[in-house]
Amino acid sequence: MLISIIVFLISVPFEILYWIKWIVAYIAVRIYNAKHRRRFDLYIPTAIDDPENVGFLVPQLESELESPQSETNLLESADEVLFYGINSKAECALVRITRGCNQEAEAWIYLKLADGTTYHLAEHVNYQQPFEGKCLMFSCGNLQMHYLSPMRRWRIQYSGPLLRKSENKELPEGKVFIKFVFLWSASSDVYDPTLDTNLKGFTSAIAKSEWDSLFHPPIQKFAESMNFYSQTGNLRGTVSVNEEPDYEMSLFGERVRSLGSSSHIAGCNFENWLGYVPENGYGFHLLKASVPKVAKDIPAGYLINPCGDMTVINDIDITVKPFSSVISTRSLEASFLAGMPYKVDGSMSQEPIVLYSGQGWSGFLELFFVKFNFQNKTGYGLFLSGEVYNEPAKPKIPLLRTLYPKKVPLTVKFTDEISQFGDISGGKGSSLGKLTKLSRKDKSFIVPKGIVVTTAAYEEFLTPDILNAVKKLENVAYGNVKGDLMEECEVVSRNILNTTMQNKIAQSIQENLKLVFGDGFKNYKFAVRSSATGEDTDVMSAAGQMDTYLGVQGLQEIFHALKKCWASQFGHIAIEYKKQNGQILNSTMAVVIQEMVACEVAGVIFTCDPVNNNPDVITITANYGLGETVVSGSVEPDTIMLERSNNDELKL
């Protein structure tokens, strides 16, 4: 009795302090909510005159949130997209990209098939694919995620090596070539855990934590720590292993978009439970997290009913029991409040999959497979728990990046930084600019010197007569008027060849050739190579569609070859190719003027398989003399194929 009284007297002050903090936090939260509008309250059904408010058009804010953030934001904030899902066959997929500074990125890939075979990515850190202007895609090495429609559909694809681990040991383990494509389709509203989502629950979590000052609750830090949103949806796609027939997968899952401040979540620990019940269509996401000096036992998440309606969870209690010496699994149970009380219990797989993070946030995540019981029905899910290290990942200082010029010059040298912009130098030209920069650091290869006649020169060259001929060609090509397409192509080409080169373009070419090769540049032989802005992309190469001229010597020959390159994009075959690939017919075009090399042997090397993109297969084609005989197909070149083994050794 005496002990009970002492305990009561000791606990009273703490209880009073908690309620004081609760009241202060509650008032602060209400004030914060009054000043901040919810992100996804975007639709007003009665606003019939506004196509965005009624949902006919995607609001600009949704596109901005879904797109990669600017690199300056990456110093302090996360920029992450994560997809994961599971089905009744215990198949699983987890794919994640987190962007970092200086074009670095980090990826997670984990696949589990019905036979228990798993595939995961060995090297997590890689580089993002460079982009200019607005980008709809996240990338890390060969992994790409891009939204087809914000908040609605995403495409996820990968082609490259993964490590295989066989549960039954029937398949050889080690590196295999994997291709997969998934389409994610949203099946619920967006869950955005803003402070007004669970007013009492979030207030209680804030009140339980330590504060630096009694009357300054960490409301702003809480909001920044919880800066993410998620949606449930379906992942459907195919997986191919070593070019075997496609394996189809259909998963119930979730997409999580994280944008929070990495500095405010140091020391955070969290538990996530994603569950789906195929028999009745219910799904849920339970989240319980604690962030030092911000909030303790944050209850978050939602319940999805069979109609796709979302109910926000107000209170959660998750209990994970340790392994026993008798049972090889761990039991897991949870109770939560989502309009009414619910209970769920199940068992977890014994060995977790452990994934580490170094970009955006620094820490680890453990993933378990869960089989559970919900409303007397069997469900399947994933349990993810982890911790963010106390010391946040130190962001790298962004490298100085070349700014796009306000006025594009008519010509640039390979050594000029702006030559690396595809909009200025086209596909070949920008690649040669990048290779030239690399060759100056890595002395193991040499890029023959040269200049690029930029897209600005092409636009300067086009006269009203040429533009009128191009307009007629476009009308014939698209069926707006009747006509002979091949004849219209020849008309445009003749117009270009018969037009006199403007003095300012000719002078710029001459000046830059002198700067690169000296006064004796007229004695050099050059390769004059087309470099359109639409070629050498991830989607299409346009190889052989535009012309290249070799052994060109003297200014007049260079000018004539330059015009022939410009005219070649209006050749009949090139126009048909552009039509088939959905490109504009009159794309801006640059031209490369590069020093010829008196080579004895020339060839082409593909560092991955040109057909299926397998990076373990290297193909070399070579022939005596100039490389033109190889790329034109005029002769049968020698072909050598190399294959990388699991330990990166090469063999024929």
Short mmCIF file of N, CA and C in Angstrom, two decimals, residues 131-213:
data_model
loop_
_atom_site.label_atom_id
_atom_site.label_comp_id
_atom_site.label_asym_id
_atom_site.label_seq_id
_atom_site.Cartn_x
_atom_site.Cartn_y
_atom_site.Cartn_z
N PHE A 131 19.54 14.82 -67.53
CA PHE A 131 18.39 15.35 -68.26
C PHE A 131 18.49 16.85 -68.32
N GLU A 132 17.86 17.41 -69.32
CA GLU A 132 17.82 18.86 -69.50
C GLU A 132 16.36 19.29 -69.49
N GLY A 133 16.08 20.36 -68.74
CA GLY A 133 14.70 20.82 -68.64
C GLY A 133 13.93 19.98 -67.65
N LYS A 134 12.62 19.93 -67.81
CA LYS A 134 11.77 19.20 -66.88
C LYS A 134 11.91 17.70 -67.11
N CYS A 135 12.06 16.96 -66.01
CA CYS A 135 12.23 15.52 -66.11
C CYS A 135 11.10 14.82 -65.36
N LEU A 136 10.57 13.77 -65.96
CA LEU A 136 9.50 12.99 -65.34
C LEU A 136 10.03 11.66 -64.82
N MET A 137 11.34 11.47 -64.81
CA MET A 137 11.91 10.16 -64.55
C MET A 137 12.94 10.19 -63.43
N PHE A 138 12.89 9.18 -62.57
CA PHE A 138 13.94 8.89 -61.61
C PHE A 138 14.77 7.75 -62.18
N SER A 139 16.09 7.83 -62.02
CA SER A 139 16.94 6.77 -62.56
C SER A 139 18.13 6.56 -61.66
N CYS A 140 18.62 5.34 -61.69
CA CYS A 140 19.85 4.97 -60.99
C CYS A 140 20.45 3.80 -61.76
N GLY A 141 21.49 4.08 -62.53
CA GLY A 141 22.04 3.04 -63.39
C GLY A 141 21.01 2.59 -64.41
N ASN A 142 20.72 1.29 -64.42
CA ASN A 142 19.77 0.73 -65.39
C ASN A 142 18.33 0.70 -64.87
N LEU A 143 18.11 1.19 -63.67
CA LEU A 143 16.76 1.23 -63.10
C LEU A 143 16.12 2.58 -63.40
N GLN A 144 14.90 2.53 -63.91
CA GLN A 144 14.18 3.76 -64.24
C GLN A 144 12.76 3.69 -63.69
N MET A 145 12.30 4.82 -63.18
CA MET A 145 10.91 4.99 -62.77
C MET A 145 10.42 6.31 -63.35
N HIS A 146 9.32 6.28 -64.05
CA HIS A 146 8.79 7.56 -64.51
C HIS A 146 7.27 7.51 -64.50
N TYR A 147 6.70 8.65 -64.15
CA TYR A 147 5.25 8.68 -64.05
C TYR A 147 4.63 8.96 -65.42
N LEU A 148 3.63 8.17 -65.73
CA LEU A 148 2.86 8.37 -66.95
C LEU A 148 1.75 9.38 -66.72
N SER A 149 1.23 9.38 -65.49
CA SER A 149 0.23 10.36 -65.07
C SER A 149 0.41 10.56 -63.58
N PRO A 150 0.64 11.78 -63.11
CA PRO A 150 0.92 12.01 -61.69
C PRO A 150 -0.17 11.45 -60.78
N MET A 151 0.25 10.77 -59.73
CA MET A 151 -0.64 10.20 -58.71
C MET A 151 -1.52 9.07 -59.25
N ARG A 152 -1.27 8.64 -60.49
CA ARG A 152 -2.16 7.66 -61.09
C ARG A 152 -1.42 6.45 -61.66
N ARG A 153 -0.42 6.68 -62.51
CA ARG A 153 0.27 5.56 -63.16
C ARG A 153 1.76 5.84 -63.24
N TRP A 154 2.55 4.81 -62.91
CA TRP A 154 4.01 4.87 -63.04
C TRP A 154 4.48 3.63 -63.80
N ARG A 155 5.60 3.80 -64.48
CA ARG A 155 6.25 2.69 -65.17
C ARG A 155 7.62 2.47 -64.52
N ILE A 156 7.93 1.22 -64.19
CA ILE A 156 9.19 0.86 -63.54
C ILE A 156 9.87 -0.19 -64.41
N GLN A 157 11.12 0.04 -64.77
CA GLN A 157 11.80 -0.92 -65.64
C GLN A 157 13.27 -1.03 -65.26
N TYR A 158 13.79 -2.22 -65.50
CA TYR A 158 15.20 -2.49 -65.19
C TYR A 158 15.71 -3.54 -66.16
N SER A 159 16.97 -3.40 -66.53
CA SER A 159 17.62 -4.38 -67.39
C SER A 159 19.09 -4.42 -66.98
N GLY A 160 19.49 -5.53 -66.35
CA GLY A 160 20.86 -5.62 -65.87
C GLY A 160 21.06 -6.79 -64.94
N PRO A 161 22.21 -6.86 -64.28
CA PRO A 161 22.52 -8.00 -63.42
C PRO A 161 21.90 -7.86 -62.03
N LEU A 162 21.41 -8.98 -61.50
CA LEU A 162 20.98 -9.10 -60.11
C LEU A 162 21.58 -10.39 -59.54
N LEU A 163 21.71 -10.44 -58.23
CA LEU A 163 22.22 -11.64 -57.58
C LEU A 163 21.05 -12.56 -57.23
N ARG A 164 21.18 -13.83 -57.61
CA ARG A 164 20.12 -14.80 -57.36
C ARG A 164 20.47 -15.66 -56.14
N LYS A 165 19.45 -15.90 -55.33
CA LYS A 165 19.58 -16.81 -54.19
C LYS A 165 18.41 -17.77 -54.23
N SER A 166 18.72 -19.07 -54.30
CA SER A 166 17.68 -20.09 -54.45
C SER A 166 17.35 -20.70 -53.10
N GLU A 167 16.06 -20.70 -52.76
CA GLU A 167 15.63 -21.24 -51.47
C GLU A 167 15.82 -22.75 -51.40
N ASN A 168 15.52 -23.43 -52.51
CA ASN A 168 15.65 -24.90 -52.52
C ASN A 168 16.98 -25.38 -53.10
N LYS A 169 17.86 -24.43 -53.42
CA LYS A 169 19.21 -24.74 -53.92
C LYS A 169 19.20 -25.48 -55.26
N GLU A 170 18.06 -25.49 -55.96
CA GLU A 170 18.01 -26.18 -57.25
C GLU A 170 18.62 -25.34 -58.37
N LEU A 171 18.54 -24.03 -58.24
CA LEU A 171 19.09 -23.15 -59.27
C LEU A 171 20.47 -22.67 -58.86
N PRO A 172 21.38 -22.50 -59.81
CA PRO A 172 22.71 -21.98 -59.47
C PRO A 172 22.61 -20.54 -58.96
N GLU A 173 23.33 -20.27 -57.88
CA GLU A 173 23.31 -18.93 -57.31
C GLU A 173 24.41 -18.08 -57.92
N GLY A 174 24.23 -16.78 -57.83
CA GLY A 174 25.21 -15.86 -58.40
C GLY A 174 24.53 -14.83 -59.28
N LYS A 175 25.31 -14.17 -60.11
CA LYS A 175 24.80 -13.08 -60.93
C LYS A 175 24.06 -13.61 -62.15
N VAL A 176 22.87 -13.06 -62.39
CA VAL A 176 22.07 -13.41 -63.56
C VAL A 176 21.58 -12.12 -64.21
N PHE A 177 21.18 -12.24 -65.47
CA PHE A 177 20.68 -11.08 -66.20
C PHE A 177 19.16 -11.03 -66.08
N ILE A 178 18.66 -9.90 -65.58
CA ILE A 178 17.23 -9.74 -65.30
C ILE A 178 16.68 -8.56 -66.09
N LYS A 179 15.50 -8.76 -66.64
CA LYS A 179 14.73 -7.66 -67.21
C LYS A 179 13.35 -7.69 -66.57
N PHE A 180 12.90 -6.55 -66.09
CA PHE A 180 11.52 -6.49 -65.63
C PHE A 180 10.90 -5.15 -65.97
N VAL A 181 9.60 -5.19 -66.18
CA VAL A 181 8.80 -3.99 -66.43
C VAL A 181 7.53 -4.12 -65.61
N PHE A 182 7.25 -3.11 -64.79
CA PHE A 182 6.03 -3.08 -64.00
C PHE A 182 5.26 -1.80 -64.31
N LEU A 183 3.96 -1.91 -64.30
CA LEU A 183 3.09 -0.75 -64.38
C LEU A 183 2.35 -0.65 -63.06
N TRP A 184 2.51 0.47 -62.39
CA TRP A 184 1.82 0.70 -61.13
C TRP A 184 0.61 1.58 -61.38
N SER A 185 -0.56 1.11 -60.93
CA SER A 185 -1.80 1.88 -61.08
C SER A 185 -2.39 2.14 -59.70
N ALA A 186 -2.70 3.39 -59.41
CA ALA A 186 -3.24 3.75 -58.10
C ALA A 186 -4.64 3.18 -57.94
N SER A 187 -4.94 2.73 -56.72
CA SER A 187 -6.28 2.20 -56.43
C SER A 187 -6.91 2.89 -55.23
N SER A 188 -6.28 3.95 -54.72
CA SER A 188 -6.83 4.66 -53.56
C SER A 188 -6.49 6.13 -53.66
N ASP A 189 -7.06 6.90 -52.75
CA ASP A 189 -6.68 8.29 -52.62
C ASP A 189 -5.26 8.38 -52.06
N VAL A 190 -4.74 9.58 -52.03
CA VAL A 190 -3.41 9.81 -51.48
C VAL A 190 -3.50 9.95 -49.96
N TYR A 191 -2.64 9.23 -49.26
CA TYR A 191 -2.53 9.41 -47.81
C TYR A 191 -1.40 10.39 -47.54
N ASP A 192 -1.75 11.54 -47.00
CA ASP A 192 -0.79 12.60 -46.71
C ASP A 192 -0.85 12.89 -45.22
N PRO A 193 0.13 12.42 -44.42
CA PRO A 193 0.04 12.53 -42.96
C PRO A 193 0.33 13.93 -42.43
N THR A 194 -0.45 14.90 -42.88
CA THR A 194 -0.32 16.25 -42.34
C THR A 194 -0.89 16.28 -40.93
N LEU A 195 -0.61 17.34 -40.22
CA LEU A 195 -0.95 17.40 -38.80
C LEU A 195 -2.45 17.30 -38.54
N ASP A 196 -3.29 17.72 -39.49
CA ASP A 196 -4.73 17.63 -39.27
C ASP A 196 -5.29 16.26 -39.60
N THR A 197 -4.44 15.35 -40.12
CA THR A 197 -4.91 14.01 -40.46
C THR A 197 -5.33 13.25 -39.21
N ASN A 198 -4.52 13.34 -38.18
CA ASN A 198 -4.78 12.64 -36.91
C ASN A 198 -4.43 13.61 -35.79
N LEU A 199 -5.30 14.57 -35.56
CA LEU A 199 -5.00 15.69 -34.67
C LEU A 199 -4.63 15.22 -33.26
N LYS A 200 -5.46 14.39 -32.66
CA LYS A 200 -5.22 13.96 -31.29
C LYS A 200 -4.05 12.99 -31.20
N GLY A 201 -3.97 12.07 -32.16
CA GLY A 201 -2.88 11.10 -32.13
C GLY A 201 -1.52 11.74 -32.30
N PHE A 202 -1.41 12.67 -33.26
CA PHE A 202 -0.13 13.34 -33.47
C PHE A 202 0.21 14.26 -32.30
N THR A 203 -0.81 14.92 -31.74
CA THR A 203 -0.57 15.79 -30.58
C THR A 203 -0.03 14.97 -29.41
N SER A 204 -0.61 13.80 -29.18
CA SER A 204 -0.14 12.94 -28.08
C SER A 204 1.30 12.50 -28.31
N ALA A 205 1.64 12.16 -29.56
CA ALA A 205 3.00 11.72 -29.86
C ALA A 205 4.00 12.86 -29.62
N ILE A 206 3.62 14.07 -29.98
CA ILE A 206 4.50 15.23 -29.75
C ILE A 206 4.66 15.48 -28.26
N ALA A 207 3.56 15.36 -27.50
CA ALA A 207 3.59 15.62 -26.06
C ALA A 207 4.44 14.59 -25.31
N LYS A 208 4.54 13.37 -25.83
CA LYS A 208 5.33 12.32 -25.16
C LYS A 208 6.83 12.54 -25.31
N SER A 209 7.25 13.31 -26.30
CA SER A 209 8.68 13.47 -26.57
C SER A 209 9.28 14.57 -25.70
N GLU A 210 10.61 14.60 -25.68
CA GLU A 210 11.31 15.66 -24.97
C GLU A 210 11.35 16.92 -25.84
N TRP A 211 11.15 18.07 -25.17
CA TRP A 211 11.21 19.35 -25.89
C TRP A 211 12.40 20.14 -25.38
N ASP A 212 12.92 20.97 -26.24
CA ASP A 212 13.99 21.88 -25.81
C ASP A 212 13.44 22.98 -24.91
N SER A 213 12.18 23.34 -25.13
CA SER A 213 11.54 24.38 -24.33
C SER A 213 10.08 24.01 -24.14
#
